[in-house]
XYZ file of N, CA and C in Angstrom:
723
model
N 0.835 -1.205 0.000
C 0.000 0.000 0.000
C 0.871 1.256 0.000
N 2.129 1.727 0.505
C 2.998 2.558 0.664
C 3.608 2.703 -0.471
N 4.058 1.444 -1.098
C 4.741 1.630 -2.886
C 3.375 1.991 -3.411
N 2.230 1.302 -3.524
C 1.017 2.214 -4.417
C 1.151 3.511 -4.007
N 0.626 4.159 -3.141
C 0.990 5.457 -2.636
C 2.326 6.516 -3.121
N 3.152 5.701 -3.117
C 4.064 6.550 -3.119
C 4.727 6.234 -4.818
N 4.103 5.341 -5.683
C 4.445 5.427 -7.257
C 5.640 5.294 -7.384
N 6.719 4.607 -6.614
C 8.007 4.755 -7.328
C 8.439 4.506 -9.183
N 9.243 4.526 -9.776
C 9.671 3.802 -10.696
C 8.900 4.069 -11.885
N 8.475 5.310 -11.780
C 7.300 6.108 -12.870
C 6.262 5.459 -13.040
N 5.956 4.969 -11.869
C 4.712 4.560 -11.685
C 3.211 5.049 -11.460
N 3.504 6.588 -10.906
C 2.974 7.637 -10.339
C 2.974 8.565 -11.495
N 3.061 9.931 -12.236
C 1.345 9.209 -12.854
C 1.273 8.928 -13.797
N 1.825 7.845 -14.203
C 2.078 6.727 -15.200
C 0.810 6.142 -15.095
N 0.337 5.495 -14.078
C -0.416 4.451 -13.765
C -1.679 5.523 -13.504
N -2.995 5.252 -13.840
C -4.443 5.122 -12.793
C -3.996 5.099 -11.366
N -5.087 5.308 -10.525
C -4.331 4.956 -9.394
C -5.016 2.817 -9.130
N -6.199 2.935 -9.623
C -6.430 1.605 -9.034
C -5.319 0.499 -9.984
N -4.769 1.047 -11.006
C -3.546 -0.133 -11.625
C -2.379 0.161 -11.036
N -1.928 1.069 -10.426
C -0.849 1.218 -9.231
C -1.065 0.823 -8.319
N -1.948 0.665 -7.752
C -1.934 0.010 -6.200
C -2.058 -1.522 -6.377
N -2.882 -1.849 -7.363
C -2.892 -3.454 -7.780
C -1.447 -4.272 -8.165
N -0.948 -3.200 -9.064
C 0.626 -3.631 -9.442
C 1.595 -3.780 -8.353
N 1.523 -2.762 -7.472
C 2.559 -2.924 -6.217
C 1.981 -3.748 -5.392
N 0.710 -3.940 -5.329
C 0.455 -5.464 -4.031
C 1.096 -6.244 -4.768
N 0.768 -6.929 -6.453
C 0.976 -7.761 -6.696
C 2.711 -8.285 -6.967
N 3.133 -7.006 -7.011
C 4.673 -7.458 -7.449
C 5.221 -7.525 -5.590
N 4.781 -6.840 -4.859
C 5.222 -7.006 -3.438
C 4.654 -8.528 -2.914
N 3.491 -8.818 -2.989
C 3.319 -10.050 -2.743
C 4.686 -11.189 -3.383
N 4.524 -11.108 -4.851
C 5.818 -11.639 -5.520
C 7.028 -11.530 -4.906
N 7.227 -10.320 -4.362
C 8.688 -10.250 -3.639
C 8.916 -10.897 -2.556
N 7.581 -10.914 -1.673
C 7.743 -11.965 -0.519
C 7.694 -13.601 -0.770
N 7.174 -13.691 -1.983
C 7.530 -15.203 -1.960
C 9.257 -15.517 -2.384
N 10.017 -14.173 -3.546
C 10.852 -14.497 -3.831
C 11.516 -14.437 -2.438
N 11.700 -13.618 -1.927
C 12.686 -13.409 -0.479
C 12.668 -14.802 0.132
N 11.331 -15.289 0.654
C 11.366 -16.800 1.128
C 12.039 -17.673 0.328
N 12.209 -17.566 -0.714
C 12.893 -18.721 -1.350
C 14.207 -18.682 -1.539
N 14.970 -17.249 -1.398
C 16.406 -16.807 -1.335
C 16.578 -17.372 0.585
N 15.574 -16.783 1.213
C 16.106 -17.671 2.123
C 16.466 -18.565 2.543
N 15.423 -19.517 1.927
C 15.911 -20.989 1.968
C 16.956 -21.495 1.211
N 17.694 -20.591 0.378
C 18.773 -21.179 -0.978
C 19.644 -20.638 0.093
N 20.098 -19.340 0.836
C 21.564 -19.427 1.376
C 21.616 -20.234 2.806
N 22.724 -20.361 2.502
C 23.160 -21.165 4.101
C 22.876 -20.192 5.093
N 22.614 -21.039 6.440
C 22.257 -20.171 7.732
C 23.769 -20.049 8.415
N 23.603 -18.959 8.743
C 24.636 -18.519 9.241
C 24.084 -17.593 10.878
N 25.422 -17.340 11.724
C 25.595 -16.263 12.925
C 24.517 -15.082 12.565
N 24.446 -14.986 11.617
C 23.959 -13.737 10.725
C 22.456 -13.793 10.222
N 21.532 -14.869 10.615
C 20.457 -14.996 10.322
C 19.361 -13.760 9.878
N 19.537 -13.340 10.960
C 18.342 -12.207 11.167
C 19.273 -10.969 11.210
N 20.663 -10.393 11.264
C 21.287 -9.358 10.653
C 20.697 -8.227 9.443
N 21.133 -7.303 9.267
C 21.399 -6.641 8.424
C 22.352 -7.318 7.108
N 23.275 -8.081 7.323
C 24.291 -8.680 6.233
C 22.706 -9.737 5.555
N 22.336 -10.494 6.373
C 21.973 -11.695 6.173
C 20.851 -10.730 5.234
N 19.864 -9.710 5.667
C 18.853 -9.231 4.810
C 19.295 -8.772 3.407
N 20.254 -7.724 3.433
C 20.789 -7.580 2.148
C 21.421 -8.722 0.995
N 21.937 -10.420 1.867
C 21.869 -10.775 0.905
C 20.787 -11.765 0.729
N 19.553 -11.171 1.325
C 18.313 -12.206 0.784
C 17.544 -10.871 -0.183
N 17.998 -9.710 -0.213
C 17.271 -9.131 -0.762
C 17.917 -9.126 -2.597
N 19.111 -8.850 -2.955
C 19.942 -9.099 -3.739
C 19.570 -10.437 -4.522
N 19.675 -11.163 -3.420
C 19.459 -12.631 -4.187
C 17.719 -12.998 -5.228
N 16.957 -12.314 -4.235
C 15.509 -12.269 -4.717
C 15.568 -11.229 -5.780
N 16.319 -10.022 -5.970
C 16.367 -9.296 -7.160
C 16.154 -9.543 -7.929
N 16.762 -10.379 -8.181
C 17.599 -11.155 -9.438
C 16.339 -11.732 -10.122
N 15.607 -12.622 -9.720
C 14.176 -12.752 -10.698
C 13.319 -11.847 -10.040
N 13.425 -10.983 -9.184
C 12.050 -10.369 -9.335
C 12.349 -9.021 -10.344
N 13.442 -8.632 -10.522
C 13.985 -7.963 -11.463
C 13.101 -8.050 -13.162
N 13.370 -9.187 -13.428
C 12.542 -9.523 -14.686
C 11.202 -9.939 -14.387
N 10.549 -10.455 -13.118
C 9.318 -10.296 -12.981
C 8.918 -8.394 -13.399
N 9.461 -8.140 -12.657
C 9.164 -6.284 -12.997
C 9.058 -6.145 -14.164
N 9.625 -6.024 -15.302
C 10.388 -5.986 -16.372
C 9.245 -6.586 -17.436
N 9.021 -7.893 -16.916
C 8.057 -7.892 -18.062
C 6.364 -7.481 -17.344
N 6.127 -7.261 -15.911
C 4.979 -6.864 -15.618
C 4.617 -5.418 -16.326
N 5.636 -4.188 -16.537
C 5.810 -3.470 -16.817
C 5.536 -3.203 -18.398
N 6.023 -4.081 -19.029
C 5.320 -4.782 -20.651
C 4.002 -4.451 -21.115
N 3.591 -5.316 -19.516
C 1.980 -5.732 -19.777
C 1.263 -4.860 -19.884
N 1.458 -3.808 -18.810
C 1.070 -2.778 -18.483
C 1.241 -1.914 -19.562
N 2.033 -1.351 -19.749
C 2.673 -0.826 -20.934
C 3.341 -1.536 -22.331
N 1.952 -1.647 -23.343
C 2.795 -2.562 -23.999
C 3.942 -1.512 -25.340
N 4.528 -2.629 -25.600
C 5.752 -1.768 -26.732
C 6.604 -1.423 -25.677
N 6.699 -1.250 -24.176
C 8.059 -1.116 -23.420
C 9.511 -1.935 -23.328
N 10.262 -1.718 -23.500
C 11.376 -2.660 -23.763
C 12.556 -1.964 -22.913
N 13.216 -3.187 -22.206
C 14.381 -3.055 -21.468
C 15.714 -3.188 -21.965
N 16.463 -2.488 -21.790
C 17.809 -2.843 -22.643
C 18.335 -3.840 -21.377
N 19.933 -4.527 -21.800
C 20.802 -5.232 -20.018
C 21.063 -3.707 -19.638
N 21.013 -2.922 -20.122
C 21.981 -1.730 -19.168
C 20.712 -1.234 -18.192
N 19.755 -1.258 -19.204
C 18.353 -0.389 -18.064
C 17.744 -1.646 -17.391
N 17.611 -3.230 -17.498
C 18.005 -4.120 -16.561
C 18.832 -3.911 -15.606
N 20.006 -3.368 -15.570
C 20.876 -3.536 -14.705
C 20.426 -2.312 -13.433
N 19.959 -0.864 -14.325
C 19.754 -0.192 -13.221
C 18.061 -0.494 -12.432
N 17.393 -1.623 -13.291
C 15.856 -1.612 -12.809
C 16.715 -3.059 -11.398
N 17.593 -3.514 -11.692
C 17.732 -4.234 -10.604
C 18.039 -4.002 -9.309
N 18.760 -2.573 -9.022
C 19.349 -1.763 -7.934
C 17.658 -1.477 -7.511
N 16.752 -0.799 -8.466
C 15.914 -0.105 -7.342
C 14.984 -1.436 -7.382
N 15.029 -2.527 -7.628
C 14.333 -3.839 -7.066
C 14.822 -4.084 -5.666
N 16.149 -4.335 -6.045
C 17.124 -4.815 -4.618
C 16.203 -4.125 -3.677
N 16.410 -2.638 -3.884
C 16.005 -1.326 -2.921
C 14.260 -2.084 -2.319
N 13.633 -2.315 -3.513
C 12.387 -2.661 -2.260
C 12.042 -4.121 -1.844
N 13.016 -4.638 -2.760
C 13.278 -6.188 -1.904
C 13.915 -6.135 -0.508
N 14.521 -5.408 -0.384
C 15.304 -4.958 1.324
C 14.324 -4.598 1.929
N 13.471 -3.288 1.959
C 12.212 -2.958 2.553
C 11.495 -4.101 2.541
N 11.176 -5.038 1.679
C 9.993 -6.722 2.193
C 10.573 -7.085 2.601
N 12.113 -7.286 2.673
C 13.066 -8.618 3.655
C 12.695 -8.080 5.067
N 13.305 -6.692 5.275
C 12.951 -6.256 6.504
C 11.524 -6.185 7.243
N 10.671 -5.962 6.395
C 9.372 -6.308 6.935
C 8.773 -7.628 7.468
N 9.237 -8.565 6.368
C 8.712 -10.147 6.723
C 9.494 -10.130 8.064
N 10.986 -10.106 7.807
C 11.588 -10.761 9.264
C 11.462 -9.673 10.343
N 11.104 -8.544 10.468
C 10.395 -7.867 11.859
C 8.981 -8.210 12.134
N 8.091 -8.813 10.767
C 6.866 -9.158 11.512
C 7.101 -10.663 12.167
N 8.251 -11.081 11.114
C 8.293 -12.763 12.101
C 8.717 -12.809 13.425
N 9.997 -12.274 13.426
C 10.524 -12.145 14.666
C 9.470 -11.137 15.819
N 8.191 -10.324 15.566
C 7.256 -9.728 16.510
C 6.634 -11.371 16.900
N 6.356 -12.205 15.982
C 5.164 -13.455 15.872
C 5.524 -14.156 17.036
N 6.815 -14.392 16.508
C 8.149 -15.292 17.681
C 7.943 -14.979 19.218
N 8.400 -13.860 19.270
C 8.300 -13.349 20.590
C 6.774 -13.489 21.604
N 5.926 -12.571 20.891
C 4.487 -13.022 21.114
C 3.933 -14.700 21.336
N 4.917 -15.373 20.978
C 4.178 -16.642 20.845
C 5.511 -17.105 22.020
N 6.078 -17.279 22.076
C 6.914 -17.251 23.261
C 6.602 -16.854 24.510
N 6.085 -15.472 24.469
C 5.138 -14.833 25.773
C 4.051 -15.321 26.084
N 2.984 -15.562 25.120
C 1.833 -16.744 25.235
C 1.975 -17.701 25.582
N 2.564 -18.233 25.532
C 3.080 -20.063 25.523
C 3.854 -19.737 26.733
N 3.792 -20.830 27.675
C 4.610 -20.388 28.897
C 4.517 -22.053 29.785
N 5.813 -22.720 28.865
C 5.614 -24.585 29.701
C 5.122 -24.486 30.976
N 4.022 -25.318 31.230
C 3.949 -25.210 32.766
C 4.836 -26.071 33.412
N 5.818 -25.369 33.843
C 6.635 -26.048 34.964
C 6.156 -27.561 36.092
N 6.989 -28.438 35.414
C 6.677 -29.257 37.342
C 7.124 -28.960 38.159
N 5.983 -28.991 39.147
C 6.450 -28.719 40.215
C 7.115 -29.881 41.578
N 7.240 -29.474 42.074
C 8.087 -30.389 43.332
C 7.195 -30.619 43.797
N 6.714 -32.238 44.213
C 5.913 -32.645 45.013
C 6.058 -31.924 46.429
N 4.874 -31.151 47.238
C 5.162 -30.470 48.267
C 5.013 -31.582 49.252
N 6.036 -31.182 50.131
C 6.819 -32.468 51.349
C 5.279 -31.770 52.497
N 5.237 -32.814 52.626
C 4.312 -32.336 53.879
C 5.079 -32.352 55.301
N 4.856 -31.436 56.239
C 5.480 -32.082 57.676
C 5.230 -32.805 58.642
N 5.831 -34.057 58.833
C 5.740 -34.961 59.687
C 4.914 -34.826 60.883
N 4.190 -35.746 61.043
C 2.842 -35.316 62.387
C 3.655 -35.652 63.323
N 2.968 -34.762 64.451
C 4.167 -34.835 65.541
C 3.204 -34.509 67.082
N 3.344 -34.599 68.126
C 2.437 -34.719 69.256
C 1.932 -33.630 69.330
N 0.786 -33.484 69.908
C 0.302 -31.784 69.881
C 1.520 -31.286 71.677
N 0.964 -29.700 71.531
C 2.042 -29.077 72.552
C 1.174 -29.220 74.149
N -0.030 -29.492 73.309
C -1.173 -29.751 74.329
C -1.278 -30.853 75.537
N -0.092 -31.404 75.043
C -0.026 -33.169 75.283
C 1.291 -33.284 75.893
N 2.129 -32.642 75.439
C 3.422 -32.921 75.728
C 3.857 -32.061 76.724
N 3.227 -30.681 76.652
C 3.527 -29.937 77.818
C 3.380 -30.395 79.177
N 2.316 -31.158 79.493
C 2.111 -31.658 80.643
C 2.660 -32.641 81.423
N 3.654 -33.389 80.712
C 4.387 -34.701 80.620
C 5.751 -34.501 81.707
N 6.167 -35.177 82.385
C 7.565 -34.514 83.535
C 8.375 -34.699 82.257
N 9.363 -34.205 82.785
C 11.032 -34.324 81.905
C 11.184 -35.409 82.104
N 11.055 -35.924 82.765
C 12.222 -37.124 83.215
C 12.059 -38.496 82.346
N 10.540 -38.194 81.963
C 10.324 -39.624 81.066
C 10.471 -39.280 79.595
N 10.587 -38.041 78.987
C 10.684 -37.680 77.767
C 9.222 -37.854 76.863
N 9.683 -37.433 75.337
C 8.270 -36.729 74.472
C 8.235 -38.117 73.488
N 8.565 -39.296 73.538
C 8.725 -40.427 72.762
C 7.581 -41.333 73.296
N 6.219 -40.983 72.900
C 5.145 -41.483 73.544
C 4.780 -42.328 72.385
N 4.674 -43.886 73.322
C 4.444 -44.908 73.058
C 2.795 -45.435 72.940
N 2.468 -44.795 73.950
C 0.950 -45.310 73.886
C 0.257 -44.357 75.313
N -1.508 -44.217 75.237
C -1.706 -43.623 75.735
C -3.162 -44.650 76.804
N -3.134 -44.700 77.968
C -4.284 -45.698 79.077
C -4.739 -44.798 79.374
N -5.804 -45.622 80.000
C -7.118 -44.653 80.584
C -7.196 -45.207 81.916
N -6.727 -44.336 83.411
C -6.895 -44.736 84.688
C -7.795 -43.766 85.413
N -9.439 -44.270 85.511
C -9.937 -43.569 85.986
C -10.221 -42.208 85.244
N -10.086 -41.463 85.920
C -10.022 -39.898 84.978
C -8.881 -39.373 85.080
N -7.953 -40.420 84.966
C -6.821 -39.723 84.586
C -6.010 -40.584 82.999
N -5.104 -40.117 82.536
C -4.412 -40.553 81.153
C -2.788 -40.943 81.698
N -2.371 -42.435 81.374
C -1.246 -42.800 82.192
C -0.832 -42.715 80.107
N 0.480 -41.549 80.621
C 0.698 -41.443 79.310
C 2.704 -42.235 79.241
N 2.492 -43.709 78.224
C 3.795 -44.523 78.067
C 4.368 -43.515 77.000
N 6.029 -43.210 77.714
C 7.289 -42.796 76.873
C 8.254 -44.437 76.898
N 9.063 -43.805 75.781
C 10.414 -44.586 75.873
C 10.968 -44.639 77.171
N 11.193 -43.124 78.265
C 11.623 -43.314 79.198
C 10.921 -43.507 79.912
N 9.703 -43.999 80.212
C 8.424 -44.621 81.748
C 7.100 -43.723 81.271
N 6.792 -43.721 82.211
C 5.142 -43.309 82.274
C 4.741 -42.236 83.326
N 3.495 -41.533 82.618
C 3.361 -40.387 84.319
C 1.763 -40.853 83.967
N 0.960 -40.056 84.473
C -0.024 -39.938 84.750
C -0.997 -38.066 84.834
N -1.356 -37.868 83.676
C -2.156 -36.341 83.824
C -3.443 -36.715 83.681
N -4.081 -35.167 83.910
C -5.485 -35.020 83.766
C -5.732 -34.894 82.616
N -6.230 -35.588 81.869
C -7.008 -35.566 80.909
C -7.716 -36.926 80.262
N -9.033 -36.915 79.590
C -9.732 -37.860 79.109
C -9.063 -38.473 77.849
N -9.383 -39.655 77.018
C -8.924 -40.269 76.735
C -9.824 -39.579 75.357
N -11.010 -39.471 75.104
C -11.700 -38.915 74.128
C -10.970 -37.561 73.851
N -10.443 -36.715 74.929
C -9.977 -35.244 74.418
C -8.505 -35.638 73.803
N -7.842 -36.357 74.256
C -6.641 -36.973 73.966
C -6.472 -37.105 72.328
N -7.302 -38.335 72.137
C -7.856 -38.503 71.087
C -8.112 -37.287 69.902
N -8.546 -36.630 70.166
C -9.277 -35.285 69.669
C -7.964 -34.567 69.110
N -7.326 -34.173 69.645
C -5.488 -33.604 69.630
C -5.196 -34.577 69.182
N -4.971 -35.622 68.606
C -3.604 -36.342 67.910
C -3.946 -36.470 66.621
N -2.713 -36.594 65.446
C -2.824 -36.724 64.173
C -3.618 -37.919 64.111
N -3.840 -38.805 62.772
C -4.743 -39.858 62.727
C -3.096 -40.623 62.330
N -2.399 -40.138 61.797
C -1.267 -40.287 60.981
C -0.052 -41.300 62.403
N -0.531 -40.909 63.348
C 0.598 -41.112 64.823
C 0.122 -42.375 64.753
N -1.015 -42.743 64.556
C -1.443 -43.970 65.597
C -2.990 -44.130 66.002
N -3.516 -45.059 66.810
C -4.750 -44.974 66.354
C -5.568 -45.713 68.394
N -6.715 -45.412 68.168
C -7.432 -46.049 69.379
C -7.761 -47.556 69.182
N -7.184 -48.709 70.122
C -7.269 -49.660 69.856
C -8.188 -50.205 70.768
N -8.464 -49.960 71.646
C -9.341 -50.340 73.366
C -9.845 -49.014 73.843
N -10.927 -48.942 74.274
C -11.850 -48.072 75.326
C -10.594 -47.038 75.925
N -9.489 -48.522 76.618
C -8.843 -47.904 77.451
C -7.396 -47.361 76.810
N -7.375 -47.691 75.733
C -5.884 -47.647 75.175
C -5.449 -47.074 73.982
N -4.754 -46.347 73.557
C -4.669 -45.883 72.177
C -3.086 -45.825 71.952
N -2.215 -46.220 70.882
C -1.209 -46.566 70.303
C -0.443 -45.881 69.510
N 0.972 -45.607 69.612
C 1.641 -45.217 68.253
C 1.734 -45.995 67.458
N 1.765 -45.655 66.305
C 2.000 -47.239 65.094
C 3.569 -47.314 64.939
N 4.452 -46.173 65.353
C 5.657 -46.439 65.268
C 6.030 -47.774 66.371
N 5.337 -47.864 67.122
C 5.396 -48.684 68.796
C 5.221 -50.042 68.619
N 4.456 -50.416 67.361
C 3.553 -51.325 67.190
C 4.916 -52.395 66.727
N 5.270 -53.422 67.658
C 6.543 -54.376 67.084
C 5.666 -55.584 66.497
N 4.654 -56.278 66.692
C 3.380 -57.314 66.472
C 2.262 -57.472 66.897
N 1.468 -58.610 66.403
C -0.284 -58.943 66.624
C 0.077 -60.095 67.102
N -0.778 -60.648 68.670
C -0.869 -61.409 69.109
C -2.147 -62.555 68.846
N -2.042 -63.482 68.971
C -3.644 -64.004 68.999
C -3.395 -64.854 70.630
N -4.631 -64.741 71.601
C -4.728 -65.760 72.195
C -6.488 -66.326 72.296
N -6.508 -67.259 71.586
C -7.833 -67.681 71.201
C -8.038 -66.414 70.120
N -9.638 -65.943 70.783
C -10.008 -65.079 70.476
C -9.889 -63.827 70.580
N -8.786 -63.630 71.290
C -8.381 -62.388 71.933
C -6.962 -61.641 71.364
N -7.256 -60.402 70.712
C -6.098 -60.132 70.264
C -5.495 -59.107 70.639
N -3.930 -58.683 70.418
C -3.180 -58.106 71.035
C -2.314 -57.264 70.437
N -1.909 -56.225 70.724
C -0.233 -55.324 70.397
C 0.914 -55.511 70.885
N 2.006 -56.121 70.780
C 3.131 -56.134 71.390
C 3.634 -54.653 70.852
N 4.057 -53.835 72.118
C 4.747 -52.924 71.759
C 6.700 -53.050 72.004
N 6.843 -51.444 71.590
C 8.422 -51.721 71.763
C 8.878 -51.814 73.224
N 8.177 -51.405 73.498
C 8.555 -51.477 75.496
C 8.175 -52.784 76.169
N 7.593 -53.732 75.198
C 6.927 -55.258 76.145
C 5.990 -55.185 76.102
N 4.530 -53.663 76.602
C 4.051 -53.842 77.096
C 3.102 -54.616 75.678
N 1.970 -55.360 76.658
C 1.363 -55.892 75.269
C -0.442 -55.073 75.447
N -0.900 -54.262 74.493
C -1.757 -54.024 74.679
C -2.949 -54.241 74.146
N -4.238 -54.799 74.787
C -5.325 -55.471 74.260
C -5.869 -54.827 73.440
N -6.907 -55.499 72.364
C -7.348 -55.223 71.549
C -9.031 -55.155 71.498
N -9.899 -54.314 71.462
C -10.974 -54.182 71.807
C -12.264 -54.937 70.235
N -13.288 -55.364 70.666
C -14.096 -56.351 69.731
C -14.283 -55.250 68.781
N -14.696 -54.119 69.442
C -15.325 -52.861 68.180
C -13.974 -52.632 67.283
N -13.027 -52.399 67.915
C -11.496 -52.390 67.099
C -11.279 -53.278 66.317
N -11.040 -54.388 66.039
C -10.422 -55.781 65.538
C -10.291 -55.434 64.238
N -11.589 -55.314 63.487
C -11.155 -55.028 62.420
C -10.164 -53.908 62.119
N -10.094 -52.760 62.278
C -9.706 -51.228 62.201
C -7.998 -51.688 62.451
N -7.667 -52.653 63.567
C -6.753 -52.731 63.900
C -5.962 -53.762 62.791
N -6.757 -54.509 62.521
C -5.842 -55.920 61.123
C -6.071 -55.314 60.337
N -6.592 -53.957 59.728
C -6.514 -54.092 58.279
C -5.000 -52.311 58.557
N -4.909 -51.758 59.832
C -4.178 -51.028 59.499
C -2.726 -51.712 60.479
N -2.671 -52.463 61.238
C -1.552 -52.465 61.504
C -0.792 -54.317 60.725
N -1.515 -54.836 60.740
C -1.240 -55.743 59.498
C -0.238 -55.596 58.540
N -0.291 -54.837 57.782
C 0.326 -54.276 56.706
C 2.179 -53.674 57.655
N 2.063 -52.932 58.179
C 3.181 -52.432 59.232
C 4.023 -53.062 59.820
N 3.686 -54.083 59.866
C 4.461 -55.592 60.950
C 5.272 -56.100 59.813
């Protein structure tokens, strides 16, 4: 539209205007296919998208769009005739707007590129997020003496009080066995008896006597297993042993 406009090559007012603007789409269209095809004929080089690299895709496409011109110009004008010498200078101002389409195609490609680069955006994997290890509430442990430590093995029910088993012994606080319950991960361990509830780290085996089944923990102690439990207890500590 800018070469129609602007008539180079005594085109202006040579031409109508609607056979000037038709002629320069059509020979500019032409130029962009020639340019693509000079591109693909030179080797790629450091220099791809350069200034060197455009001038010699524009040069190279000259060269037939030169005589595309040449005889479009014919058509248009018939009885026109080119000498090689006025060939030679219709090829300089070809070059000239073969450089202007080189530069155009490869700034609209390289805009396409970018844009589509910015759109497109791999979604990253991500790192499976580590969860943190369940661990006693502060609720529980605060109340506990020093002396037996926070490595709680299992938790009884005496009366209304909670005889709470460490690695190092046992104490005895106030609290119910349901609130107990209530505060601990599900992840620690689980309620096995009315009176008793378990770490699964603690859990060394399953006893049977008859019908009656059991926890051996890591400390000896062995702790019973309640009828409402049985199942809950073989299908999760089963697997663990």
């Amino acid at each position: 539209m800018l070469l129609g406009f602007a008539g180079p090559f005594g085109s202006y007012p040579a031409f109508p205007t609607t056979t000037r603007y038709a002629f320069w789409l059509g020979l500019t269209a032409a130029g962009v296919v020639a340019a693509i095809a000079a591109n693909a004929v030179l080797p790629a080089t450091r220099l791809r998208a350069g200034l060197v690299r455009m001038g010699a895709v524009a040069l190279l496409s000259a060269m037939p769009m030169t005589f595309v011109v040449a005889w479009t110009m014919s058509l248009i004008q018939p009885g026109r005739f080119y000498t090689p010498q006025q060939l030679l200078g219709l090829f300089w101002g070809v070059a000239a707007v073969q450089l202007l389409v080189v530069y155009a195609t490869t700034s609209a490609a390289r805009r396409a590129d970018d844009a589509e680069a910015t759109d497109f955006v791999p979604a990253l994997a991500q790192p499976e997020e580590e969860l943190p290890p369940a661990a006693f509430p502060s609720a529980l442990l605060g109340r506990l003496p020093s002396g037996i430590g926070s490595d709680i093995i299992a938790l009884e029910t005496e009366d209304h009080y909670l005889r709470v088993h460490t690695v190092g012994g046992s104490a005895l606080i106030l609290m119910r066995m349901a609130d107990a319950v209530a505060l601990l991960d599900p992840k620690l361990g689980a309620q096995v008896h009315r009176r008793w509830w378990v770490t699964e780290a603690a859990v060394e085996g399953i006893r049977m006597d008859g019908q009656k089944l059991s926890l051996s923990l890591i400390n000896n102690t062995l702790v019973p297993v309640g009828r409402t439990f049985t199942a809950a207890v073989r299908a999760r500590f089963a697997q663990t042993l």
